[in-house]
């Protein structure tokens, strides 16, 4: 082809755009390492010298055949890993076939609406990442990649999948969430090595019976679809440990005698009755989420769930709570907010303050024990969704409250809606077990470094206080997933949060935050929800668009002029895409 000739006699007359180039140093390094990372470079096409990396003789070899032994080009390695994510690629050339040694190809977060059939020639490919593009069709040729282990296709516009998908016999991970799928090919059941299958956020009305052949799937996510039922044969998925069915149209508890099922998520459906025989099948269940349904009562046979440790019945229609719940030997957390409870003294339901089973009995029969009243001095209960205090608002938490819980594995602590000006120092007594702390709606002006000793902490709620800073030791909380700081006095994004890589949710609404550092945010690779609404952001840096892990970014109520409100209103994906388009090239 003429584009590879040394001399182009027509060069002075050409009017097309110059071909994008890659710094030569990167190509040289890639020849040695076998890896090339071109993510986030604003590329609209893949430069030709990338495709020809393993074909063309390196420049210096032509110029000087005596270069050092470490640079001997004929010994250099084939490209195995090519990362092209977060660019603006609209097309991938057929020349991708010139890189047959690829084991990883990452194209996520681009503008691809089609893929070349020559992808099927990359026989060594093990990871293919295609999420956040504009694909409406998956080429049949992709289904010939016998070595493929992971295929991620979330956030595209796929309406159907080829029957040949079942040929990917070594696939262990398949992610199809956030597409437009209305049905699935029965050949899906042939993916017998599959361990993770994500079908969430589609338009599925039923699941194929062939799923029962997926004997190695541990995690199945079918949330946010249109499912009215689940095939009973799903119980043959013997390895299944986590099943997500949130936000569907289920009216009945699925019949799932799956021997290993540990976590079942059924929130936001239309379930009214818990059938005893279907409950009985959940022999290994540890977490059962039934929040936001229409359940009116719990059957006595709930006691069959001897392994159950967390039961979420938030926002149902339960008026009478069966005392049999107290007989569940491993129950550590029972969530009942938003139910019209009448059959138990609501003012003594210390929901959120959870114990091992010795206190679970106390927890249900709370009115028959004298010492339990010490709990009530400092905990909030929910009454039909409205928070109120059990006793007068406390300025400090009495020692009796901590004494009553001494020696117990406290998981969740709720000291919200008091008058606390300091973090209770005895909180550290629970440092080996506590994972959730709620100190919201108090009068805290500083956050004690003691919080940094709670190394098991996954969630902390500090909303509606008077905080303007956080202790630097917070970075030691390597399990922390969510931080709620809304309605405080922060003038900037707390620097220490940038250091907590595990964070998934940061809520900073209604503060006075004037700036964020997009470079530091980008390193928070798990951050999916960021709420900065109603702050003092005068401008939004375009580089924020490179924070591709974000699924929900709230910026409403800030004084910036661009992006315009109409763009912000379109949602996070459109907003991030707009911001990326504004990055100077």
mmCIF file of C-alpha atoms in Angstrom, residues 87-436:
data_model
loop_
_atom_site.group_PDB
_atom_site.id
_atom_site.type_symbol
_atom_site.label_atom_id
_atom_site.label_comp_id
_atom_site.label_asym_id
_atom_site.label_seq_id
_atom_site.Cartn_x
_atom_site.Cartn_y
_atom_site.Cartn_z
ATOM 1 C CA UNK A 87 -10.677 7.369 23.375
ATOM 2 C CA UNK A 88 -13.036 8.488 20.603
ATOM 3 C CA UNK A 89 -12.619 5.530 18.256
ATOM 4 C CA UNK A 90 -15.522 5.137 15.849
ATOM 5 C CA UNK A 91 -14.042 2.255 13.870
ATOM 6 C CA UNK A 92 -11.502 -0.535 14.315
ATOM 7 C CA UNK A 93 -9.557 -1.496 11.190
ATOM 8 C CA UNK A 94 -9.434 -4.979 9.662
ATOM 9 C CA UNK A 95 -5.689 -4.653 10.298
ATOM 10 C CA UNK A 96 -6.276 -5.730 13.902
ATOM 11 C CA UNK A 97 -5.566 -9.201 12.484
ATOM 12 C CA UNK A 98 -1.895 -8.171 12.192
ATOM 13 C CA UNK A 99 -1.629 -8.563 15.992
ATOM 14 C CA UNK A 100 -2.342 -12.307 16.330
ATOM 15 C CA UNK A 101 -0.502 -12.571 19.670
ATOM 16 C CA UNK A 102 -3.009 -10.388 21.554
ATOM 17 C CA UNK A 103 -4.393 -11.923 24.751
ATOM 18 C CA UNK A 104 -6.014 -8.702 26.033
ATOM 19 C CA UNK A 105 -7.795 -6.097 23.915
ATOM 20 C CA UNK A 106 -9.450 -3.245 25.818
ATOM 21 C CA UNK A 107 -11.739 -0.990 23.750
ATOM 22 C CA UNK A 108 -14.150 0.140 26.457
ATOM 23 C CA UNK A 109 -15.466 3.703 26.525
ATOM 24 C CA UNK A 110 -15.221 4.611 22.844
ATOM 25 C CA UNK A 111 -17.726 5.347 20.060
ATOM 26 C CA UNK A 112 -17.582 2.009 18.225
ATOM 27 C CA UNK A 113 -20.789 1.087 16.400
ATOM 28 C CA UNK A 114 -19.350 -1.961 14.635
ATOM 29 C CA UNK A 115 -16.429 -4.371 14.850
ATOM 30 C CA UNK A 116 -14.333 -5.927 12.063
ATOM 31 C CA UNK A 117 -14.851 -9.611 11.303
ATOM 32 C CA UNK A 118 -11.066 -10.060 11.496
ATOM 33 C CA UNK A 119 -11.371 -9.940 15.308
ATOM 34 C CA UNK A 120 -12.103 -13.634 14.913
ATOM 35 C CA UNK A 121 -8.494 -14.195 13.792
ATOM 36 C CA UNK A 122 -7.094 -13.227 17.207
ATOM 37 C CA UNK A 123 -7.001 -16.842 18.352
ATOM 38 C CA UNK A 124 -4.985 -16.150 21.517
ATOM 39 C CA UNK A 125 -7.417 -13.534 22.850
ATOM 40 C CA UNK A 126 -8.489 -14.131 26.475
ATOM 41 C CA UNK A 127 -9.943 -10.751 27.490
ATOM 42 C CA UNK A 128 -12.106 -8.586 25.230
ATOM 43 C CA UNK A 129 -13.507 -5.411 26.785
ATOM 44 C CA UNK A 130 -16.135 -3.650 24.683
ATOM 45 C CA UNK A 131 -18.283 -1.879 27.276
ATOM 46 C CA UNK A 132 -19.519 1.716 26.908
ATOM 47 C CA UNK A 133 -19.651 1.796 23.115
ATOM 48 C CA UNK A 134 -22.475 1.981 20.577
ATOM 49 C CA UNK A 135 -22.571 -1.628 19.407
ATOM 50 C CA UNK A 136 -25.930 -2.880 18.187
ATOM 51 C CA UNK A 137 -24.588 -6.217 16.897
ATOM 52 C CA UNK A 138 -21.946 -8.642 18.131
ATOM 53 C CA UNK A 139 -20.149 -10.120 15.097
ATOM 54 C CA UNK A 140 -20.456 -13.887 14.794
ATOM 55 C CA UNK A 141 -16.687 -14.047 14.319
ATOM 56 C CA UNK A 142 -16.127 -13.025 17.948
ATOM 57 C CA UNK A 143 -17.847 -16.277 18.906
ATOM 58 C CA UNK A 144 -15.005 -18.283 17.311
ATOM 59 C CA UNK A 145 -12.462 -17.074 19.915
ATOM 60 C CA UNK A 146 -12.039 -20.391 21.701
ATOM 61 C CA UNK A 147 -9.569 -19.039 24.277
ATOM 62 C CA UNK A 148 -11.723 -16.115 25.370
ATOM 63 C CA UNK A 149 -12.166 -16.041 29.173
ATOM 64 C CA UNK A 150 -13.772 -12.627 29.740
ATOM 65 C CA UNK A 151 -16.181 -10.708 27.481
ATOM 66 C CA UNK A 152 -17.590 -7.400 28.779
ATOM 67 C CA UNK A 153 -20.305 -5.693 26.700
ATOM 68 C CA UNK A 154 -22.187 -3.525 29.205
ATOM 69 C CA UNK A 155 -23.531 -0.101 28.187
ATOM 70 C CA UNK A 156 -24.072 -0.778 24.479
ATOM 71 C CA UNK A 157 -27.298 -0.970 22.473
ATOM 72 C CA UNK A 158 -27.436 -4.715 21.798
ATOM 73 C CA UNK A 159 -30.949 -6.028 21.128
ATOM 74 C CA UNK A 160 -30.025 -9.618 20.259
ATOM 75 C CA UNK A 161 -27.091 -11.988 20.624
ATOM 76 C CA UNK A 162 -25.914 -14.515 18.001
ATOM 77 C CA UNK A 163 -26.749 -18.189 18.596
ATOM 78 C CA UNK A 164 -23.049 -18.887 18.063
ATOM 79 C CA UNK A 165 -22.311 -17.260 21.452
ATOM 80 C CA UNK A 166 -22.475 -20.747 22.928
ATOM 81 C CA UNK A 167 -19.230 -21.640 21.126
ATOM 82 C CA UNK A 168 -17.189 -19.604 23.648
ATOM 83 C CA UNK A 169 -16.645 -22.738 25.670
ATOM 84 C CA UNK A 170 -13.860 -21.354 27.912
ATOM 85 C CA UNK A 171 -15.644 -18.128 28.887
ATOM 86 C CA UNK A 172 -15.691 -17.558 32.673
ATOM 87 C CA UNK A 173 -17.104 -13.985 32.732
ATOM 88 C CA UNK A 174 -19.859 -12.528 30.548
ATOM 89 C CA UNK A 175 -21.175 -9.024 31.250
ATOM 90 C CA UNK A 176 -24.202 -7.897 29.194
ATOM 91 C CA UNK A 177 -25.746 -5.292 31.508
ATOM 92 C CA UNK A 178 -27.266 -2.016 30.320
ATOM 93 C CA UNK A 179 -28.245 -3.111 26.824
ATOM 94 C CA UNK A 180 -31.642 -3.623 25.158
ATOM 95 C CA UNK A 181 -31.850 -7.403 25.236
ATOM 96 C CA UNK A 182 -35.383 -8.826 25.217
ATOM 97 C CA UNK A 183 -34.399 -12.482 24.952
ATOM 98 C CA UNK A 184 -31.328 -14.686 25.200
ATOM 99 C CA UNK A 185 -30.124 -17.468 22.872
ATOM 100 C CA UNK A 186 -30.628 -20.957 24.289
ATOM 101 C CA UNK A 187 -26.999 -21.659 23.375
ATOM 102 C CA UNK A 188 -26.052 -19.600 26.437
ATOM 103 C CA UNK A 189 -26.359 -22.870 28.346
ATOM 104 C CA UNK A 190 -23.318 -24.215 26.504
ATOM 105 C CA UNK A 191 -20.992 -21.797 28.325
ATOM 106 C CA UNK A 192 -20.258 -24.419 30.951
ATOM 107 C CA UNK A 193 -17.105 -22.722 32.313
ATOM 108 C CA UNK A 194 -18.989 -19.499 33.082
ATOM 109 C CA UNK A 195 -18.668 -18.280 36.696
ATOM 110 C CA UNK A 196 -20.115 -14.752 36.471
ATOM 111 C CA UNK A 197 -23.098 -13.769 34.315
ATOM 112 C CA UNK A 198 -24.450 -10.195 34.435
ATOM 113 C CA UNK A 199 -27.755 -9.639 32.596
ATOM 114 C CA UNK A 200 -28.918 -6.626 34.618
ATOM 115 C CA UNK A 201 -30.545 -3.498 33.172
ATOM 116 C CA UNK A 202 -32.036 -5.070 30.056
ATOM 117 C CA UNK A 203 -35.613 -5.775 28.916
ATOM 118 C CA UNK A 204 -35.788 -9.508 29.593
ATOM 119 C CA UNK A 205 -39.240 -10.929 30.315
ATOM 120 C CA UNK A 206 -38.042 -14.501 30.859
ATOM 121 C CA UNK A 207 -34.879 -16.554 31.295
ATOM 122 C CA UNK A 208 -34.065 -19.546 29.066
ATOM 123 C CA UNK A 209 -34.276 -22.998 30.675
ATOM 124 C CA UNK A 210 -30.820 -23.704 29.273
ATOM 125 C CA UNK A 211 -29.330 -21.574 32.073
ATOM 126 C CA UNK A 212 -29.652 -24.654 34.260
ATOM 127 C CA UNK A 213 -26.660 -26.171 32.426
ATOM 128 C CA UNK A 214 -24.408 -23.420 33.825
ATOM 129 C CA UNK A 215 -23.132 -25.607 36.623
ATOM 130 C CA UNK A 216 -20.181 -23.337 37.492
ATOM 131 C CA UNK A 217 -21.916 -19.942 37.702
ATOM 132 C CA UNK A 218 -21.451 -18.450 41.178
ATOM 133 C CA UNK A 219 -22.916 -14.976 40.535
ATOM 134 C CA UNK A 220 -26.020 -14.339 38.405
ATOM 135 C CA UNK A 221 -27.352 -10.779 38.154
ATOM 136 C CA UNK A 222 -30.769 -10.332 36.523
ATOM 137 C CA UNK A 223 -31.680 -7.063 38.267
ATOM 138 C CA UNK A 224 -33.640 -4.319 36.497
ATOM 139 C CA UNK A 225 -35.437 -6.382 33.896
ATOM 140 C CA UNK A 226 -39.110 -7.246 33.267
ATOM 141 C CA UNK A 227 -39.088 -10.737 34.773
ATOM 142 C CA UNK A 228 -42.419 -12.005 36.097
ATOM 143 C CA UNK A 229 -41.019 -15.390 37.079
ATOM 144 C CA UNK A 230 -37.888 -17.491 37.335
ATOM 145 C CA UNK A 231 -37.688 -21.054 35.969
ATOM 146 C CA UNK A 232 -37.733 -23.609 38.811
ATOM 147 C CA UNK A 233 -34.992 -25.470 36.972
ATOM 148 C CA UNK A 234 -32.629 -22.676 38.062
ATOM 149 C CA UNK A 235 -32.148 -24.778 41.180
ATOM 150 C CA UNK A 236 -29.925 -27.052 39.074
ATOM 151 C CA UNK A 237 -27.280 -24.290 39.006
ATOM 152 C CA UNK A 238 -25.477 -26.089 41.800
ATOM 153 C CA UNK A 239 -22.600 -23.586 42.191
ATOM 154 C CA UNK A 240 -24.841 -20.495 42.421
ATOM 155 C CA UNK A 241 -23.983 -18.417 45.520
ATOM 156 C CA UNK A 242 -25.362 -14.950 44.702
ATOM 157 C CA UNK A 243 -28.579 -14.263 42.785
ATOM 158 C CA UNK A 244 -29.729 -10.713 42.062
ATOM 159 C CA UNK A 245 -33.371 -10.250 40.994
ATOM 160 C CA UNK A 246 -33.967 -6.670 42.206
ATOM 161 C CA UNK A 247 -36.269 -4.333 40.273
ATOM 162 C CA UNK A 248 -38.314 -6.878 38.338
ATOM 163 C CA UNK A 249 -42.020 -7.781 38.364
ATOM 164 C CA UNK A 250 -41.918 -10.865 40.553
ATOM 165 C CA UNK A 251 -45.059 -11.553 42.581
ATOM 166 C CA UNK A 252 -43.841 -14.737 44.261
ATOM 167 C CA UNK A 253 -40.695 -15.816 46.024
ATOM 168 C CA UNK A 254 -38.876 -17.956 43.433
ATOM 169 C CA UNK A 255 -38.617 -21.675 44.104
ATOM 170 C CA UNK A 256 -34.868 -22.048 44.433
ATOM 171 C CA UNK A 257 -33.662 -25.108 46.320
ATOM 172 C CA UNK A 258 -30.087 -24.268 45.283
ATOM 173 C CA UNK A 259 -27.783 -26.026 47.703
ATOM 174 C CA UNK A 260 -25.092 -23.305 47.777
ATOM 175 C CA UNK A 261 -27.181 -20.123 47.426
ATOM 176 C CA UNK A 262 -25.939 -17.740 50.125
ATOM 177 C CA UNK A 263 -27.279 -14.346 49.013
ATOM 178 C CA UNK A 264 -30.655 -13.662 47.391
ATOM 179 C CA UNK A 265 -31.618 -10.094 46.437
ATOM 180 C CA UNK A 266 -35.329 -9.597 45.676
ATOM 181 C CA UNK A 267 -35.796 -5.914 46.536
ATOM 182 C CA UNK A 268 -38.200 -3.711 44.540
ATOM 183 C CA UNK A 269 -40.543 -6.361 43.215
ATOM 184 C CA UNK A 270 -44.256 -7.013 43.878
ATOM 185 C CA UNK A 271 -43.981 -9.956 46.283
ATOM 186 C CA UNK A 272 -46.931 -10.193 48.685
ATOM 187 C CA UNK A 273 -46.601 -13.674 50.176
ATOM 188 C CA UNK A 274 -43.618 -15.779 51.234
ATOM 189 C CA UNK A 275 -44.584 -19.383 50.416
ATOM 190 C CA UNK A 276 -43.340 -21.812 53.035
ATOM 191 C CA UNK A 277 -42.147 -24.441 50.553
ATOM 192 C CA UNK A 278 -40.107 -21.873 48.658
ATOM 193 C CA UNK A 279 -38.534 -20.567 51.864
ATOM 194 C CA UNK A 280 -37.622 -24.099 52.867
ATOM 195 C CA UNK A 281 -35.432 -24.514 49.798
ATOM 196 C CA UNK A 282 -33.034 -21.779 50.935
ATOM 197 C CA UNK A 283 -30.994 -24.172 53.044
ATOM 198 C CA UNK A 284 -27.684 -22.262 52.920
ATOM 199 C CA UNK A 285 -28.995 -18.683 52.758
ATOM 200 C CA UNK A 286 -27.047 -16.055 54.698
ATOM 201 C CA UNK A 287 -28.495 -12.815 53.248
ATOM 202 C CA UNK A 288 -32.113 -12.409 52.164
ATOM 203 C CA UNK A 289 -33.129 -9.013 50.807
ATOM 204 C CA UNK A 290 -36.885 -8.475 50.433
ATOM 205 C CA UNK A 291 -37.054 -4.688 50.816
ATOM 206 C CA UNK A 292 -39.581 -2.566 48.903
ATOM 207 C CA UNK A 293 -42.132 -5.299 48.254
ATOM 208 C CA UNK A 294 -45.707 -5.775 49.522
ATOM 209 C CA UNK A 295 -45.134 -8.483 52.139
ATOM 210 C CA UNK A 296 -47.773 -8.439 54.867
ATOM 211 C CA UNK A 297 -46.400 -11.007 57.307
ATOM 212 C CA UNK A 298 -43.614 -13.479 57.967
ATOM 213 C CA UNK A 299 -44.557 -17.148 58.186
ATOM 214 C CA UNK A 300 -43.582 -19.027 61.353
ATOM 215 C CA UNK A 301 -41.438 -21.293 59.154
ATOM 216 C CA UNK A 302 -38.927 -18.448 58.724
ATOM 217 C CA UNK A 303 -37.140 -20.405 61.482
ATOM 218 C CA UNK A 304 -36.126 -22.969 58.832
ATOM 219 C CA UNK A 305 -33.492 -20.486 57.633
ATOM 220 C CA UNK A 306 -30.984 -21.476 60.282
ATOM 221 C CA UNK A 307 -28.000 -19.975 58.405
ATOM 222 C CA UNK A 308 -29.647 -16.566 57.869
ATOM 223 C CA UNK A 309 -27.574 -13.663 59.246
ATOM 224 C CA UNK A 310 -29.124 -10.631 57.500
ATOM 225 C CA UNK A 311 -32.814 -10.137 56.712
ATOM 226 C CA UNK A 312 -33.909 -6.920 55.012
ATOM 227 C CA UNK A 313 -37.668 -6.286 55.123
ATOM 228 C CA UNK A 314 -37.478 -2.491 54.784
ATOM 229 C CA UNK A 315 -40.550 -0.770 53.280
ATOM 230 C CA UNK A 316 -43.076 -3.601 53.249
ATOM 231 C CA UNK A 317 -46.583 -3.880 54.752
ATOM 232 C CA UNK A 318 -45.739 -5.914 57.862
ATOM 233 C CA UNK A 319 -48.019 -4.990 60.766
ATOM 234 C CA UNK A 320 -47.241 -7.911 63.089
ATOM 235 C CA UNK A 321 -43.769 -9.353 63.532
ATOM 236 C CA UNK A 322 -43.685 -13.027 64.361
ATOM 237 C CA UNK A 323 -41.768 -13.819 67.544
ATOM 238 C CA UNK A 324 -40.313 -16.804 65.678
ATOM 239 C CA UNK A 325 -37.749 -14.416 64.188
ATOM 240 C CA UNK A 326 -36.076 -14.481 67.598
ATOM 241 C CA UNK A 327 -35.344 -18.178 67.106
ATOM 242 C CA UNK A 328 -33.074 -17.642 64.102
ATOM 243 C CA UNK A 329 -29.753 -18.688 65.652
ATOM 244 C CA UNK A 330 -27.404 -16.723 63.363
ATOM 245 C CA UNK A 331 -29.408 -13.556 62.691
ATOM 246 C CA UNK A 332 -27.194 -10.498 63.171
ATOM 247 C CA UNK A 333 -29.145 -7.849 61.319
ATOM 248 C CA UNK A 334 -32.883 -7.351 60.899
ATOM 249 C CA UNK A 335 -34.006 -4.278 58.945
ATOM 250 C CA UNK A 336 -37.647 -3.246 59.408
ATOM 251 C CA UNK A 337 -37.797 0.477 58.638
ATOM 252 C CA UNK A 338 -40.926 1.660 56.835
ATOM 253 C CA UNK A 339 -43.319 -1.062 58.045
ATOM 254 C CA UNK A 340 -46.609 -0.285 59.872
ATOM 255 C CA UNK A 341 -45.610 -2.429 62.874
ATOM 256 C CA UNK A 342 -48.243 -2.822 65.561
ATOM 257 C CA UNK A 343 -47.584 -6.171 67.145
ATOM 258 C CA UNK A 344 -44.320 -5.190 68.820
ATOM 259 C CA UNK A 345 -43.376 -2.098 70.800
ATOM 260 C CA UNK A 346 -41.932 0.005 68.026
ATOM 261 C CA UNK A 347 -40.236 2.383 70.438
ATOM 262 C CA UNK A 348 -37.966 -0.449 71.529
ATOM 263 C CA UNK A 349 -36.930 -1.713 68.108
ATOM 264 C CA UNK A 350 -33.288 -0.666 68.057
ATOM 265 C CA UNK A 351 -32.936 -1.386 64.387
ATOM 266 C CA UNK A 352 -29.365 -1.021 63.248
ATOM 267 C CA UNK A 353 -27.745 -1.963 66.580
ATOM 268 C CA UNK A 354 -27.046 -5.625 65.891
ATOM 269 C CA UNK A 355 -25.537 -8.439 67.889
ATOM 270 C CA UNK A 356 -24.772 -12.106 67.792
ATOM 271 C CA UNK A 357 -27.608 -14.502 68.534
ATOM 272 C CA UNK A 358 -27.546 -14.080 72.315
ATOM 273 C CA UNK A 359 -28.762 -10.527 71.820
ATOM 274 C CA UNK A 360 -30.977 -11.397 68.891
ATOM 275 C CA UNK A 361 -33.369 -13.035 71.372
ATOM 276 C CA UNK A 362 -33.248 -9.893 73.492
ATOM 277 C CA UNK A 363 -33.794 -7.853 70.381
ATOM 278 C CA UNK A 364 -37.187 -9.378 69.633
ATOM 279 C CA UNK A 365 -38.439 -9.899 73.203
ATOM 280 C CA UNK A 366 -36.988 -6.562 74.208
ATOM 281 C CA UNK A 367 -39.806 -5.549 76.519
ATOM 282 C CA UNK A 368 -39.245 -8.531 78.834
ATOM 283 C CA UNK A 369 -35.646 -7.738 79.772
ATOM 284 C CA UNK A 370 -34.601 -4.977 82.114
ATOM 285 C CA UNK A 371 -31.108 -4.226 80.795
ATOM 286 C CA UNK A 372 -32.149 -3.611 77.221
ATOM 287 C CA UNK A 373 -33.510 -0.176 77.996
ATOM 288 C CA UNK A 374 -29.946 1.142 78.124
ATOM 289 C CA UNK A 375 -29.766 0.725 74.351
ATOM 290 C CA UNK A 376 -32.701 3.011 73.818
ATOM 291 C CA UNK A 377 -31.046 6.092 75.270
ATOM 292 C CA UNK A 378 -28.965 6.639 72.183
ATOM 293 C CA UNK A 379 -30.504 4.922 69.203
ATOM 294 C CA UNK A 380 -32.965 6.067 66.594
ATOM 295 C CA UNK A 381 -35.915 3.978 65.527
ATOM 296 C CA UNK A 382 -37.982 4.428 62.409
ATOM 297 C CA UNK A 383 -41.717 4.765 62.798
ATOM 298 C CA UNK A 384 -43.440 4.287 59.430
ATOM 299 C CA UNK A 385 -40.439 5.851 57.785
ATOM 300 C CA UNK A 386 -40.325 8.850 60.162
ATOM 301 C CA UNK A 387 -37.284 9.056 62.437
ATOM 302 C CA UNK A 388 -37.886 9.860 66.105
ATOM 303 C CA UNK A 389 -35.964 9.502 69.370
ATOM 304 C CA UNK A 390 -36.705 6.894 71.951
ATOM 305 C CA UNK A 391 -35.669 9.269 74.740
ATOM 306 C CA UNK A 392 -34.357 12.806 74.912
ATOM 307 C CA UNK A 393 -31.575 13.641 72.502
ATOM 308 C CA UNK A 394 -28.223 12.786 74.060
ATOM 309 C CA UNK A 395 -25.148 14.998 74.165
ATOM 310 C CA UNK A 396 -23.075 11.933 74.902
ATOM 311 C CA UNK A 397 -23.698 8.219 74.816
ATOM 312 C CA UNK A 398 -23.999 6.770 78.348
ATOM 313 C CA UNK A 399 -21.505 4.106 79.400
ATOM 314 C CA UNK A 400 -24.376 1.718 80.144
ATOM 315 C CA UNK A 401 -25.086 1.533 76.406
ATOM 316 C CA UNK A 402 -21.554 0.340 75.684
ATOM 317 C CA UNK A 403 -21.487 -1.889 78.783
ATOM 318 C CA UNK A 404 -24.623 -3.672 77.569
ATOM 319 C CA UNK A 405 -22.906 -4.514 74.285
ATOM 320 C CA UNK A 406 -19.556 -5.489 75.846
ATOM 321 C CA UNK A 407 -18.079 -8.631 74.383
ATOM 322 C CA UNK A 408 -20.520 -8.739 71.476
ATOM 323 C CA UNK A 409 -19.544 -8.578 67.815
ATOM 324 C CA UNK A 410 -21.304 -5.306 67.046
ATOM 325 C CA UNK A 411 -21.678 -4.874 63.273
ATOM 326 C CA UNK A 412 -23.744 -1.699 62.944
ATOM 327 C CA UNK A 413 -23.888 1.349 65.209
ATOM 328 C CA UNK A 414 -26.499 4.082 64.820
ATOM 329 C CA UNK A 415 -25.999 7.209 66.939
ATOM 330 C CA UNK A 416 -27.778 9.545 64.527
ATOM 331 C CA UNK A 417 -30.170 12.351 65.501
ATOM 332 C CA UNK A 418 -28.597 13.216 68.848
ATOM 333 C CA UNK A 419 -26.700 16.309 70.022
ATOM 334 C CA UNK A 420 -23.207 14.790 69.881
ATOM 335 C CA UNK A 421 -20.333 17.262 69.532
ATOM 336 C CA UNK A 422 -17.634 14.568 69.543
ATOM 337 C CA UNK A 423 -17.395 11.011 68.277
ATOM 338 C CA UNK A 424 -18.054 8.690 71.258
ATOM 339 C CA UNK A 425 -14.556 7.564 72.327
ATOM 340 C CA UNK A 426 -15.754 4.082 73.320
ATOM 341 C CA UNK A 427 -16.697 3.372 69.703
ATOM 342 C CA UNK A 428 -13.190 1.917 69.328
ATOM 343 C CA UNK A 429 -14.263 -0.978 71.558
ATOM 344 C CA UNK A 430 -16.069 -2.365 68.499
ATOM 345 C CA UNK A 431 -13.114 -1.918 66.127
ATOM 346 C CA UNK A 432 -12.726 -5.624 65.385
ATOM 347 C CA UNK A 433 -16.290 -6.044 64.104
ATOM 348 C CA UNK A 434 -18.130 -2.802 63.335
ATOM 349 C CA UNK A 435 -18.672 -2.237 59.616
ATOM 350 C CA UNK A 436 -21.360 0.478 59.525
#
